[in-house]
Short mmCIF file of C-alpha atoms and ligand atoms in Angstrom, two decimals:
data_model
loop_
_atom_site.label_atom_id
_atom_site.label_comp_id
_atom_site.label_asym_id
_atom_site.label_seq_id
_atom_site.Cartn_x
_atom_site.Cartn_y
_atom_site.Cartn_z
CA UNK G 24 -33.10 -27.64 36.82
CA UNK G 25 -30.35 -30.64 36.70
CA UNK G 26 -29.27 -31.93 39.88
CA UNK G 27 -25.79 -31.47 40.44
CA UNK G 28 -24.28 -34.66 41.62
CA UNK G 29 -20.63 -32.86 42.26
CA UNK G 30 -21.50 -30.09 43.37
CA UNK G 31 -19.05 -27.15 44.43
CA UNK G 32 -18.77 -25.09 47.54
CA UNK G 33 -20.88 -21.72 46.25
CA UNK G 34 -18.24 -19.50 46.89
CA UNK G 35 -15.80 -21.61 44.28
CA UNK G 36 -14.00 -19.55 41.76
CA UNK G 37 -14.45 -20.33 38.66
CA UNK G 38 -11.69 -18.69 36.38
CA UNK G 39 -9.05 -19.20 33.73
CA UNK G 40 -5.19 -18.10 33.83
CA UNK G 41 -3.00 -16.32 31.58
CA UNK G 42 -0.11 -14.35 31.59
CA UNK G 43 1.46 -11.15 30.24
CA UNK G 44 3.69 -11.95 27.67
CA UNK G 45 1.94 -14.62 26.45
CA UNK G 46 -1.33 -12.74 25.41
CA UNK G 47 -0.46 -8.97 25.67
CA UNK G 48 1.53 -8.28 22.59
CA UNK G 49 4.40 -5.84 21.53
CA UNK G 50 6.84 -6.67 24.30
CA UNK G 51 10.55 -5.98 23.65
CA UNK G 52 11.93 -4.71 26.58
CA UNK G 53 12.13 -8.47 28.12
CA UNK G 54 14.84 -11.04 28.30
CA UNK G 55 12.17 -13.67 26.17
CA UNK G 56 11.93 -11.07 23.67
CA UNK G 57 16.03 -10.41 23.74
CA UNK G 58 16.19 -14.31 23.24
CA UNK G 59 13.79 -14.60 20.43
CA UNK G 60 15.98 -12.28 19.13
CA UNK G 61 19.17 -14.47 19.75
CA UNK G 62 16.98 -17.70 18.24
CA UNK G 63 17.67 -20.69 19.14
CA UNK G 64 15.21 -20.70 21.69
CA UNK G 65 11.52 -20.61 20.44
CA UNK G 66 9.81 -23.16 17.74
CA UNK G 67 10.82 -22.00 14.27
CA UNK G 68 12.56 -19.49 15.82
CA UNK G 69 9.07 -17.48 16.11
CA UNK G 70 8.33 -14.49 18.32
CA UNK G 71 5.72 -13.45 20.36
CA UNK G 72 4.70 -10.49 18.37
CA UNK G 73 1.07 -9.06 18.95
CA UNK G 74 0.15 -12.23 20.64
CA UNK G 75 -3.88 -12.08 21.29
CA UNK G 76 -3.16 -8.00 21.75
CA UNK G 77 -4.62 -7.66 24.76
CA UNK G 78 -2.95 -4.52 25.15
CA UNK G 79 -5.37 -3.16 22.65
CA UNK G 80 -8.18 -5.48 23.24
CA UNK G 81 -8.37 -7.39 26.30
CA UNK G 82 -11.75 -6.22 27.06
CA UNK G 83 -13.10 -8.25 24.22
CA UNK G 84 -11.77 -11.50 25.68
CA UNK G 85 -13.24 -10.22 29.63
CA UNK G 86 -16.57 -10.11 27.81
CA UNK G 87 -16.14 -13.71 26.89
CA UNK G 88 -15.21 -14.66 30.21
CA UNK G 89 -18.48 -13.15 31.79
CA UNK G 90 -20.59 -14.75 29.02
CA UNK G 91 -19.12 -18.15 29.92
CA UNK G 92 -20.09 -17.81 33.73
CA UNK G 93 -16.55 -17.59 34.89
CA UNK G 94 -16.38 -15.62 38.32
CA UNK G 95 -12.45 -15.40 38.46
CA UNK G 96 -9.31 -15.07 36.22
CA UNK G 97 -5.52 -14.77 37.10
CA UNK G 98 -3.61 -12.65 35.20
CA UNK G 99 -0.08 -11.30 35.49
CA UNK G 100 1.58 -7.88 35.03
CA UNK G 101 4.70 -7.47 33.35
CA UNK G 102 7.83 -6.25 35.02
CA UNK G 103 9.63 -4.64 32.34
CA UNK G 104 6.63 -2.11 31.21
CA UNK G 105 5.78 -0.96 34.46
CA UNK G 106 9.72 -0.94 35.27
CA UNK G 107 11.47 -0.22 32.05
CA UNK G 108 15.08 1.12 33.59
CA UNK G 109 15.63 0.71 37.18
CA UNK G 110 13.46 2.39 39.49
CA UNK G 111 11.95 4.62 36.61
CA UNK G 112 8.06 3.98 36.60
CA UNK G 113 6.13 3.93 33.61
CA UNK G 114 2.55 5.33 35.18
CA UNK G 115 0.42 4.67 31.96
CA UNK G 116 1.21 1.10 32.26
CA UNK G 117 -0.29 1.21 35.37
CA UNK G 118 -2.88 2.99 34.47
CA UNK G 119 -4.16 0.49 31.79
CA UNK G 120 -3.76 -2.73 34.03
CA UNK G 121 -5.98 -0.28 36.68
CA UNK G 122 -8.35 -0.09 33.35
CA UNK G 123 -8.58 -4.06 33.06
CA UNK G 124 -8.67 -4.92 36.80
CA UNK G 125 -11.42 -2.73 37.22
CA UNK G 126 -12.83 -3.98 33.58
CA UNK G 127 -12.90 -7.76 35.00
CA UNK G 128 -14.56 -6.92 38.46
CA UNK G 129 -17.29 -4.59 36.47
CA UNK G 130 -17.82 -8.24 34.79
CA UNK G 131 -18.20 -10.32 38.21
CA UNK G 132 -14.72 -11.99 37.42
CA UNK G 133 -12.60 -11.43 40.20
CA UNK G 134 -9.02 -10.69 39.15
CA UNK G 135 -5.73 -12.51 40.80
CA UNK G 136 -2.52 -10.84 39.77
CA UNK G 137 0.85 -12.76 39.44
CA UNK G 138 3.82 -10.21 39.77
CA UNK G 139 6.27 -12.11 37.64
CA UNK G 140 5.79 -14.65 35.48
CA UNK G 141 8.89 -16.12 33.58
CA UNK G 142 9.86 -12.53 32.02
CA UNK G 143 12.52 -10.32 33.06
CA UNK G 144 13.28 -7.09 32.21
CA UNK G 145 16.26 -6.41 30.27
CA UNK G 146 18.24 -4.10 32.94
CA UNK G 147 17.22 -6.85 34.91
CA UNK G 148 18.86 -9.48 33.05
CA UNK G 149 21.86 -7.20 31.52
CA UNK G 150 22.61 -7.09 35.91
CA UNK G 151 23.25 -10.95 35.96
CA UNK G 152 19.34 -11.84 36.37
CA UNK G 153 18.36 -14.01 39.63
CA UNK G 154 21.75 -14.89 40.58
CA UNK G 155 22.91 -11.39 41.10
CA UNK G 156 21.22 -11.09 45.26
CA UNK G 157 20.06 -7.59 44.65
CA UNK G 158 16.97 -9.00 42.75
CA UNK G 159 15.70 -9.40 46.05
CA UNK G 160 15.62 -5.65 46.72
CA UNK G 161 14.73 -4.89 43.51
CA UNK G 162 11.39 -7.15 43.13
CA UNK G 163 10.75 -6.09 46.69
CA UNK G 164 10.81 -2.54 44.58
CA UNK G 165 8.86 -3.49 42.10
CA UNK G 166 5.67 -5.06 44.51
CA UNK G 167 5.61 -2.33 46.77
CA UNK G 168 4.77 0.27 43.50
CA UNK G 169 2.33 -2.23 41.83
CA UNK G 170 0.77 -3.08 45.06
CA UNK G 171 0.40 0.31 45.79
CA UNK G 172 -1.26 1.71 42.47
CA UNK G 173 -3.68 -1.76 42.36
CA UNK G 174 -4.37 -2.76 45.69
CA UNK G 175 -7.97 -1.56 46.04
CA UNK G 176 -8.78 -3.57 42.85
CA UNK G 177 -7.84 -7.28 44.42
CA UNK G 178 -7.04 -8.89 47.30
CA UNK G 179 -5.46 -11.70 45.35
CA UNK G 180 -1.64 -11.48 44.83
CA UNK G 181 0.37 -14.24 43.57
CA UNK G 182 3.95 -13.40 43.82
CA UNK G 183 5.80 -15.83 41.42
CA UNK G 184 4.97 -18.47 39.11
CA UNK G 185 6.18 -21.49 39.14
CA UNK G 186 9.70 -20.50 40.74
CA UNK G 187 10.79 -24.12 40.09
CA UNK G 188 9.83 -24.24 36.17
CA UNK G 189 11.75 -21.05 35.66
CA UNK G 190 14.99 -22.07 37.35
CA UNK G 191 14.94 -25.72 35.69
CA UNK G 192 14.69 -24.53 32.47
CA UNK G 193 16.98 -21.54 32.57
CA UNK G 194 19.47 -22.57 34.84
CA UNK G 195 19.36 -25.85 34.59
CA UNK G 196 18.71 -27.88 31.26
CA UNK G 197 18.82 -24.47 29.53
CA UNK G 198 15.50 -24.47 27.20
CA UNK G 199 14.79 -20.75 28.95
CA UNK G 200 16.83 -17.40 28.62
CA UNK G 201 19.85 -17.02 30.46
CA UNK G 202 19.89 -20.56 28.60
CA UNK G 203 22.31 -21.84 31.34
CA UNK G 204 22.95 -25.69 32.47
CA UNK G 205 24.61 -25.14 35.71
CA UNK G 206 23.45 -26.46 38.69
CA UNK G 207 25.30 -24.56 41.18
CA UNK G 208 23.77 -21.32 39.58
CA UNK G 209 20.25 -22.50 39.78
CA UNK G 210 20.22 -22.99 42.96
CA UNK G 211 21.97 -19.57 43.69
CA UNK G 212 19.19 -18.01 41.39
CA UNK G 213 16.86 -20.48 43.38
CA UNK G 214 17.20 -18.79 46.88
CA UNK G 215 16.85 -15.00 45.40
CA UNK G 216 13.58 -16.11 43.99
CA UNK G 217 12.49 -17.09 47.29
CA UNK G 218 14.12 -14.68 49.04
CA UNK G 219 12.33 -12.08 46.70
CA UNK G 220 8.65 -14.14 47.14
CA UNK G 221 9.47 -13.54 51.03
CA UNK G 222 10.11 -9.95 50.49
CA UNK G 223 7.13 -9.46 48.48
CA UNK G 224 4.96 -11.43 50.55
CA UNK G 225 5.77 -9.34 53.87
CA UNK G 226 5.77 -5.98 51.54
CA UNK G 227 1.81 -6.69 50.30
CA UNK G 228 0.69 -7.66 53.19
CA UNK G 229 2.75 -4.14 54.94
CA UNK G 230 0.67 -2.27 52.55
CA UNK G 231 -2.28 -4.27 52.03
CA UNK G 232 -3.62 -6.04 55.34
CA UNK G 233 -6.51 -7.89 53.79
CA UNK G 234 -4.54 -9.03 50.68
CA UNK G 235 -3.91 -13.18 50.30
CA UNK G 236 -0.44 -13.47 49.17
CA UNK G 237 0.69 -17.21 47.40
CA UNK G 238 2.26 -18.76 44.34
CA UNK G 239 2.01 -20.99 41.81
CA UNK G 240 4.29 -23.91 41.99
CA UNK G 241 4.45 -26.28 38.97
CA UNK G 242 3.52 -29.95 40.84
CA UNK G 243 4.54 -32.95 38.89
CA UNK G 244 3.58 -36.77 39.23
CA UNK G 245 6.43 -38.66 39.20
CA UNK G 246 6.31 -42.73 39.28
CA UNK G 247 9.32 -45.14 39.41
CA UNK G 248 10.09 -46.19 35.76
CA UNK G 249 10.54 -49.65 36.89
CA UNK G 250 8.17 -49.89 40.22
CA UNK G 251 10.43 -52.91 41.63
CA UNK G 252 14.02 -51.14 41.10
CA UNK G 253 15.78 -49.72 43.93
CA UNK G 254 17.32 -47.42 41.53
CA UNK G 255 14.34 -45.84 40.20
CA UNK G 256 12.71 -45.20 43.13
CA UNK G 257 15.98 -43.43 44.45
CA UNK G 258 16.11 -41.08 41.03
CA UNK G 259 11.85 -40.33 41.53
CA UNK G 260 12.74 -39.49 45.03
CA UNK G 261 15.29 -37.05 43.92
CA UNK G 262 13.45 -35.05 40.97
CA UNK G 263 10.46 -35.15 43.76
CA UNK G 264 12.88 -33.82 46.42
CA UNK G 265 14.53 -31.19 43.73
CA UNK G 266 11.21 -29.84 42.41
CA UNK G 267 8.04 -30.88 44.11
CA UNK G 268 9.47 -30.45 47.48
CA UNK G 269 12.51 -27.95 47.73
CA UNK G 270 10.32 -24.95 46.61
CA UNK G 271 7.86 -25.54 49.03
CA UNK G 272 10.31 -26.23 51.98
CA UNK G 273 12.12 -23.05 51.42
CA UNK G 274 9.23 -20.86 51.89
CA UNK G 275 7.12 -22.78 54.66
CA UNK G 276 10.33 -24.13 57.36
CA UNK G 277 12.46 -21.22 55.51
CA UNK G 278 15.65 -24.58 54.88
CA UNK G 279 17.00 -25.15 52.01
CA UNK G 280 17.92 -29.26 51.94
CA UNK G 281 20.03 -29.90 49.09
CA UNK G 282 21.41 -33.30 49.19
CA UNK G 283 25.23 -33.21 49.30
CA UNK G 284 25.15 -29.79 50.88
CA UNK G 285 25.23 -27.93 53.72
CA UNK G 286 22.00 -26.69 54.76
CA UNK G 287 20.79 -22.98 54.15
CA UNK G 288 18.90 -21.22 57.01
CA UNK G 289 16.86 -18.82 55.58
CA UNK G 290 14.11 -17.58 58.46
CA UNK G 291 12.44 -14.44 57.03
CA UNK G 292 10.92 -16.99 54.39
CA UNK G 293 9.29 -19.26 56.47
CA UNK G 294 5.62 -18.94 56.88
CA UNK G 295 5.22 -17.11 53.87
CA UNK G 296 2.04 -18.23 52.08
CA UNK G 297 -1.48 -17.70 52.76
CA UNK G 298 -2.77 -19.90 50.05
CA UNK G 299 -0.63 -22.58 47.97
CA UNK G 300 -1.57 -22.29 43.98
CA UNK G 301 -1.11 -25.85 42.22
CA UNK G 302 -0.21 -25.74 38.70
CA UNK G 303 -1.36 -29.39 37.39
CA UNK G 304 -0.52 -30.73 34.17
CA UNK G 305 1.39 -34.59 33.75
CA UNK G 306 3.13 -37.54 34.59
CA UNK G 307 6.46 -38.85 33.86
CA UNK G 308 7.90 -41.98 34.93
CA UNK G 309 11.49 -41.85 35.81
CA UNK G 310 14.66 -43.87 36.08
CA UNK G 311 18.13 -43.34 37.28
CA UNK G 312 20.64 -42.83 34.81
CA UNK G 313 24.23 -42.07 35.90
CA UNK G 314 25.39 -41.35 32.50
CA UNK G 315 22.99 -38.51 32.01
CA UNK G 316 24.27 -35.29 30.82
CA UNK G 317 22.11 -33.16 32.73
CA UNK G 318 22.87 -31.73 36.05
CA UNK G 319 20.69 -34.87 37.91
CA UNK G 320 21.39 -38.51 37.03
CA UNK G 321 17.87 -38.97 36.10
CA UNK G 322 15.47 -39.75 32.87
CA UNK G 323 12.03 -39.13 32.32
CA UNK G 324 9.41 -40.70 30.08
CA UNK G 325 6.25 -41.68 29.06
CA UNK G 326 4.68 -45.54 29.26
CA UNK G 327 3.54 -46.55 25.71
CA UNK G 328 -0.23 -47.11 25.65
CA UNK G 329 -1.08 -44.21 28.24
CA UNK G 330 -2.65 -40.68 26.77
CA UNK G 331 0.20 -38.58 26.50
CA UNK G 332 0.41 -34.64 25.11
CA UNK G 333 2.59 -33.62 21.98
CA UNK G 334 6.25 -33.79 21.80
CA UNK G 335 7.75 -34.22 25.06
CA UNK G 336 4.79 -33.09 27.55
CA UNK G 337 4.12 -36.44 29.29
CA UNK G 338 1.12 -38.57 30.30
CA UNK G 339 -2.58 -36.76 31.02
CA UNK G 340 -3.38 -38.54 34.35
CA UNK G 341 -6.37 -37.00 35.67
CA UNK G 342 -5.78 -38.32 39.34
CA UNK G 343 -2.82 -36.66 39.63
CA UNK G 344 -4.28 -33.20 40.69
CA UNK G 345 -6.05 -35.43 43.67
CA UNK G 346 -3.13 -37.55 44.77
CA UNK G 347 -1.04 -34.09 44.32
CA UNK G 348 -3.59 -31.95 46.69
CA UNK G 349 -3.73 -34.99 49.29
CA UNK G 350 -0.47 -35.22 49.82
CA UNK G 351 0.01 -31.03 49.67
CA UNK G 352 -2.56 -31.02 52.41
CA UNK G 353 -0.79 -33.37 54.81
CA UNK G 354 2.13 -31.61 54.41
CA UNK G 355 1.33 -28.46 54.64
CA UNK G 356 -2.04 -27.73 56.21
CA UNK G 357 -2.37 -24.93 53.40
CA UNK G 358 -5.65 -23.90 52.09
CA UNK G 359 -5.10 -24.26 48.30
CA UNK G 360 -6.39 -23.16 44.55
CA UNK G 361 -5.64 -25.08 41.02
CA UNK G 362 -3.76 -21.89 39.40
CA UNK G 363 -3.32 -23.75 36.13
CA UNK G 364 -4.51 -27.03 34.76
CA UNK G 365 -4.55 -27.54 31.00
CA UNK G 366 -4.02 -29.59 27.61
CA UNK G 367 -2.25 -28.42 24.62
CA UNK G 368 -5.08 -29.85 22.30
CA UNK G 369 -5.63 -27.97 18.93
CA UNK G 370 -8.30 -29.79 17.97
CA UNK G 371 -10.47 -30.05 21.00
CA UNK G 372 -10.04 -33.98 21.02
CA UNK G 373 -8.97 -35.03 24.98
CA UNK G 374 -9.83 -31.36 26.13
CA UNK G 375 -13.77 -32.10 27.21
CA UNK G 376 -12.86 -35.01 28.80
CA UNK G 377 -9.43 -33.75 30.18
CA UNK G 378 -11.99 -31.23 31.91
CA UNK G 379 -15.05 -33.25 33.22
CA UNK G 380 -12.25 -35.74 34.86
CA UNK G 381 -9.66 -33.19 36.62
CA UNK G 382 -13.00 -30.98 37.94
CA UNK G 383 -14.04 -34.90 39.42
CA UNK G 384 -11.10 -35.27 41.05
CA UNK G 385 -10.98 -31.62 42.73
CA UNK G 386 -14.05 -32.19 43.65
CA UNK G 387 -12.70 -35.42 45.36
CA UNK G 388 -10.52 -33.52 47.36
CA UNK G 389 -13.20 -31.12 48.31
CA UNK G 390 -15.31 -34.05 49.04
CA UNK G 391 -12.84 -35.56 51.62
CA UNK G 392 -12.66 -31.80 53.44
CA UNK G 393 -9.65 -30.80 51.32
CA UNK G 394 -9.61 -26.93 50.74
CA UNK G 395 -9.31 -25.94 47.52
CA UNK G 396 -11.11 -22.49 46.95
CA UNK G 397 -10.54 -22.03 43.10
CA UNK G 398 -9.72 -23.53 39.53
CA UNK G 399 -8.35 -21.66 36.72
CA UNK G 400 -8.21 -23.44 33.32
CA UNK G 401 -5.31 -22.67 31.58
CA UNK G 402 -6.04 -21.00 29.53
CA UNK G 403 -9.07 -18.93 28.43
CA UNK G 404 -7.41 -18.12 24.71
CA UNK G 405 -4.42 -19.70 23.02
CA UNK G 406 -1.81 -18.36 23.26
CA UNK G 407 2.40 -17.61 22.77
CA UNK G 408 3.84 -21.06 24.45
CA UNK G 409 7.22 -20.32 25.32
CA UNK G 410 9.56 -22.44 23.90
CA UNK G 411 6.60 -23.56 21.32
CA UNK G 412 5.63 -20.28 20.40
CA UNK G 413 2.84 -21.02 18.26
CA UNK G 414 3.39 -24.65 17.35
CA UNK G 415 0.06 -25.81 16.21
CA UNK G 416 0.27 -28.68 18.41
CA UNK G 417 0.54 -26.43 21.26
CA UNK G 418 -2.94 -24.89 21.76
CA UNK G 419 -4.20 -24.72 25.05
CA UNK G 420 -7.38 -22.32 24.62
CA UNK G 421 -10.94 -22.84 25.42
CA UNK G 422 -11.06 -20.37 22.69
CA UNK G 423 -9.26 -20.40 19.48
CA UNK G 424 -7.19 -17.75 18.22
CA UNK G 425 -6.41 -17.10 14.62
CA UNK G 426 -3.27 -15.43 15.03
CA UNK G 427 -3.33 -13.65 11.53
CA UNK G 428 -6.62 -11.82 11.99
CA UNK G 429 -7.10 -12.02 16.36
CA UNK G 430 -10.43 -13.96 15.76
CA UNK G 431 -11.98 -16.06 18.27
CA UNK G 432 -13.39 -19.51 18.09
CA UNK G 433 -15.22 -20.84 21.00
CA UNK G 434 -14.35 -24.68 21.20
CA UNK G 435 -16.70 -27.32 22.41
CA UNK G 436 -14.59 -27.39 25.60
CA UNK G 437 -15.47 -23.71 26.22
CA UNK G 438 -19.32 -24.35 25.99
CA UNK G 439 -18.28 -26.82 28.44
CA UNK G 440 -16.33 -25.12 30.59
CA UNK G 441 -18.87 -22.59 30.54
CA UNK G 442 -21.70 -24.93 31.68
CA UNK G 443 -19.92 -26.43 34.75
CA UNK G 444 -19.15 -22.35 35.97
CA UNK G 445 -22.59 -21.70 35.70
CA UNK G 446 -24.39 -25.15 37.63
CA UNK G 447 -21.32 -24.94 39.81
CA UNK G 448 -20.07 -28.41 39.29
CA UNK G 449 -20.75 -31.28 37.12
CA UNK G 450 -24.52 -32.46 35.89
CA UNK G 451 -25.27 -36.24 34.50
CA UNK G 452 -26.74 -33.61 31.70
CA UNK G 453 -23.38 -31.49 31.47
CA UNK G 454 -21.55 -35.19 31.48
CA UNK G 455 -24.06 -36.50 29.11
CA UNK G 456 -23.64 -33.74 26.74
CA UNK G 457 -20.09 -32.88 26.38
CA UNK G 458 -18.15 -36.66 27.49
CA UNK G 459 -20.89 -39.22 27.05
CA UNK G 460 -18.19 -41.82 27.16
CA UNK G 461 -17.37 -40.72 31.05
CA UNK G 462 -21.22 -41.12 31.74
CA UNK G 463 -21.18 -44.48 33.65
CA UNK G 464 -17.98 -44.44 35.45
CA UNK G 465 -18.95 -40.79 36.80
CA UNK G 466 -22.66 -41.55 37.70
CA UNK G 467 -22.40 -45.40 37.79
CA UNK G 468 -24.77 -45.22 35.53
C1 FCB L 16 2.90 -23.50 32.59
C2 FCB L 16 3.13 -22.01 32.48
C3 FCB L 16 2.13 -21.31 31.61
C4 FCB L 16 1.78 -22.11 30.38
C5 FCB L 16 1.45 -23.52 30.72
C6 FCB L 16 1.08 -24.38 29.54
O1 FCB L 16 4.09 -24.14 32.99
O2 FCB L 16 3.08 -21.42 33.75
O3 FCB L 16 2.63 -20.04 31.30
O4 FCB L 16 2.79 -22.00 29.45
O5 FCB L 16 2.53 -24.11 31.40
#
């Protein structure tokens, strides 16, 4: 038997993340499918498709999970099949996510469900999307029926992902349907989607007393550009104000600060989280730049010389997900789970070490009495990327997919990933095995 040298709680979860649209296949009653549609939006103006057709076949892939020790995943269900017209309720959809629920705790993988994650149905959407207020009522809607036909299968609801992602990029630097760059709007769309969390948080917990209700908010690093300029400082302030910290002030005081603005009181979202999910992924270092033409006078970038992802992703900084979970916990005294953490890395190159060095630094936190109760890798099979689609660069699987025929490779950093769920932490041997190279600075060897 090794001796674990960081070793986690027992109770840790274990798990990957994915999300509907992005591995179930065959959606087209959603506004990503409407856009891909459009084009203009997606890589090669590629669609989503049959994805990894977990539809048909997501057993296969829960079978995979089990084999590779994991004890959790987080998975979302998707809006516009269980709701395809307003208030109509499409009870074999339901039925089937019962089916893989159930499927993943037969396996010993306990299941988290996300209620929306990025898509929107079309009747949704054709009704003005989140700025139109009666999204509130209507998501509120939606829970209550999901929670309802699911609840016995997990006490685990996460009500949005990253809120913040979702508004920047359709609202307000348009890269996501409604494609819109309009500040005022986002933040109009910004307080439904909080208001709606709020609704759905008191709604689950109305009909399911034991359930843990939280989301997943996107948490970047952001560093002055120029550490001794004023200016810089003031722009990382105000992306960190914007999008680290709004989101989280909104549904813990229930204020929205906007700076410029009049302040918005909104008291039934206060207090609204039980757990706060961290979705952990970069860096960017960022400078003020008044002639922008964004909607904030800001630029980000990368430093030359530092590990960055493809295209535009940013830096891999490893300490990040501590510094980030520090400074959460001060703020907000909120037990907490890593809901995504991930590298788009098709050929398995930074991915092993990318995972031996962010599990070191949870375990940091841990170490310093930090609660964290979970990671999910994202993800457990590539998958559709969004605005990627399936841009080669953009693989973020511990399990490749061949696209053309659905078969599954299992990458070095799955055997990997695998190893650490089953000691419950990291070895020397695991360390030795996998990321030699981090050997010494991990064990001072
Ligand atoms: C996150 C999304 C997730 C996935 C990863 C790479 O922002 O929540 O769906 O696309 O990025």
């Amino acid at each position: 038997m090794a001796t674990t040298s960081f070793e986690f709680p027992p109770n840790f979860r274990w798990g990957t993340s994915t999300s509907s649209y992005q591995v179930e296949g065959n959606l087209t009653n959603n506004d990503w499918w409407a856009a891909e549609q459009a084009g203009g939006y997606v890589y090669q103006n590629q669609t989503a498709g049959q994805a990894c057709d977990w539809w048909n076949r997501a057993e296969e892939d829960f079978d995979r999970m089990a084999e590779m020790s994991q004890n959790a995943h987080r998975l979302s269900i998707e809006w516009s099949r269980v709701e395809p017209s307003p208030g109509v309720w499409d009870e074999d959809a339901l039925a089937r996510y019962r089916e893989m629920l159930a499927g993943l705790r037969r396996r010993g993988v306990e299941p988290m469900v996300t209620l929306h994650h990025f898509t929107n149905p079309l009747w949704l959407t054709e009704q003005g999307g989140w700025e139109n207020e009666a999204v509130v009522g209507w998501f509120e809607r939606y829970t209550r029926k999901v929670v309802s036909a699911l609840g016995d299968l997990t006490s685990l609801w996460c009500t949005v992902n990253e809120p913040d992602v979702m508004i920047a990029q359709g609202y307000s630097l348009g890269r996501f349907p409604p494609g819109k760059r309009d500040l005022s709007a986002a933040l109009r769309a910004a307080v439904n989607v909080v208001r709606a969390h709020a609704a759905a948080y008191h709604a689950i917990h109305a009909l399911a007393p034991h359930a843990r209700v939280g989301i997943a908010k996107h948490m970047m690093v952001w560093q002055p550009w120029r550490p001794w300029l004023p200016n810089d400082h003031l722009a990382t302030g105000l992306l960190e104000h914007m999008f680290n910290r709004l989101p989280l002030m909104m549904v813990t005081e229930g204020i929205m600060r906007v700076p410029g603005q009049r302040s918005l009181l909104m008291p039934e979202c206060a207090n609204t989280l039980d757990w706060l999910g961290v979705n952990y992924y970069q860096r960017f270092r960022v400078r003020l730049n008044l002639a922008s033409s964004e909607s904030l006078p800001v630029e980000s970038q990368t430093r030359p010389g530092m590990l960055t992802g493809p295209g535009d992703w940013g830096e891999i900084h490893p300490r990040g997900v501590f510094t980030t979970l520090r400074k959460l916990w001060r703020r907000y005294r909120l037990p907490m789970v890593i809901t995504e953490n991930g590298i788009p890395d098709a050929h398995d190159q930074h991915r092993p070490n990318f995972i031996v060095e962010h599990v070191h630094q949870v375990w940091q936190a841990i170490a310093r009495k930090i609660p964290v109760w979970g990671y999910y890798f994202w993800s457990l099979v590539d998958n559709f990327e969004w605005t990627e689609g399936y841009n080669p660069s953009f693989r973020f699987g511990l399990i490749g997919v061949d696209f053309d025929t659905q078969a599954r490779t299992m990458r070095r950093s799955g055997q990997l990933y695998a190893a650490i769920a089953e000691q419950g932490g990291l070895t020397p041997e695991i360390v030795e095995e996998y990321t030699p190279g981090l050997a010494p600075q991990l064990f001072r060897l």
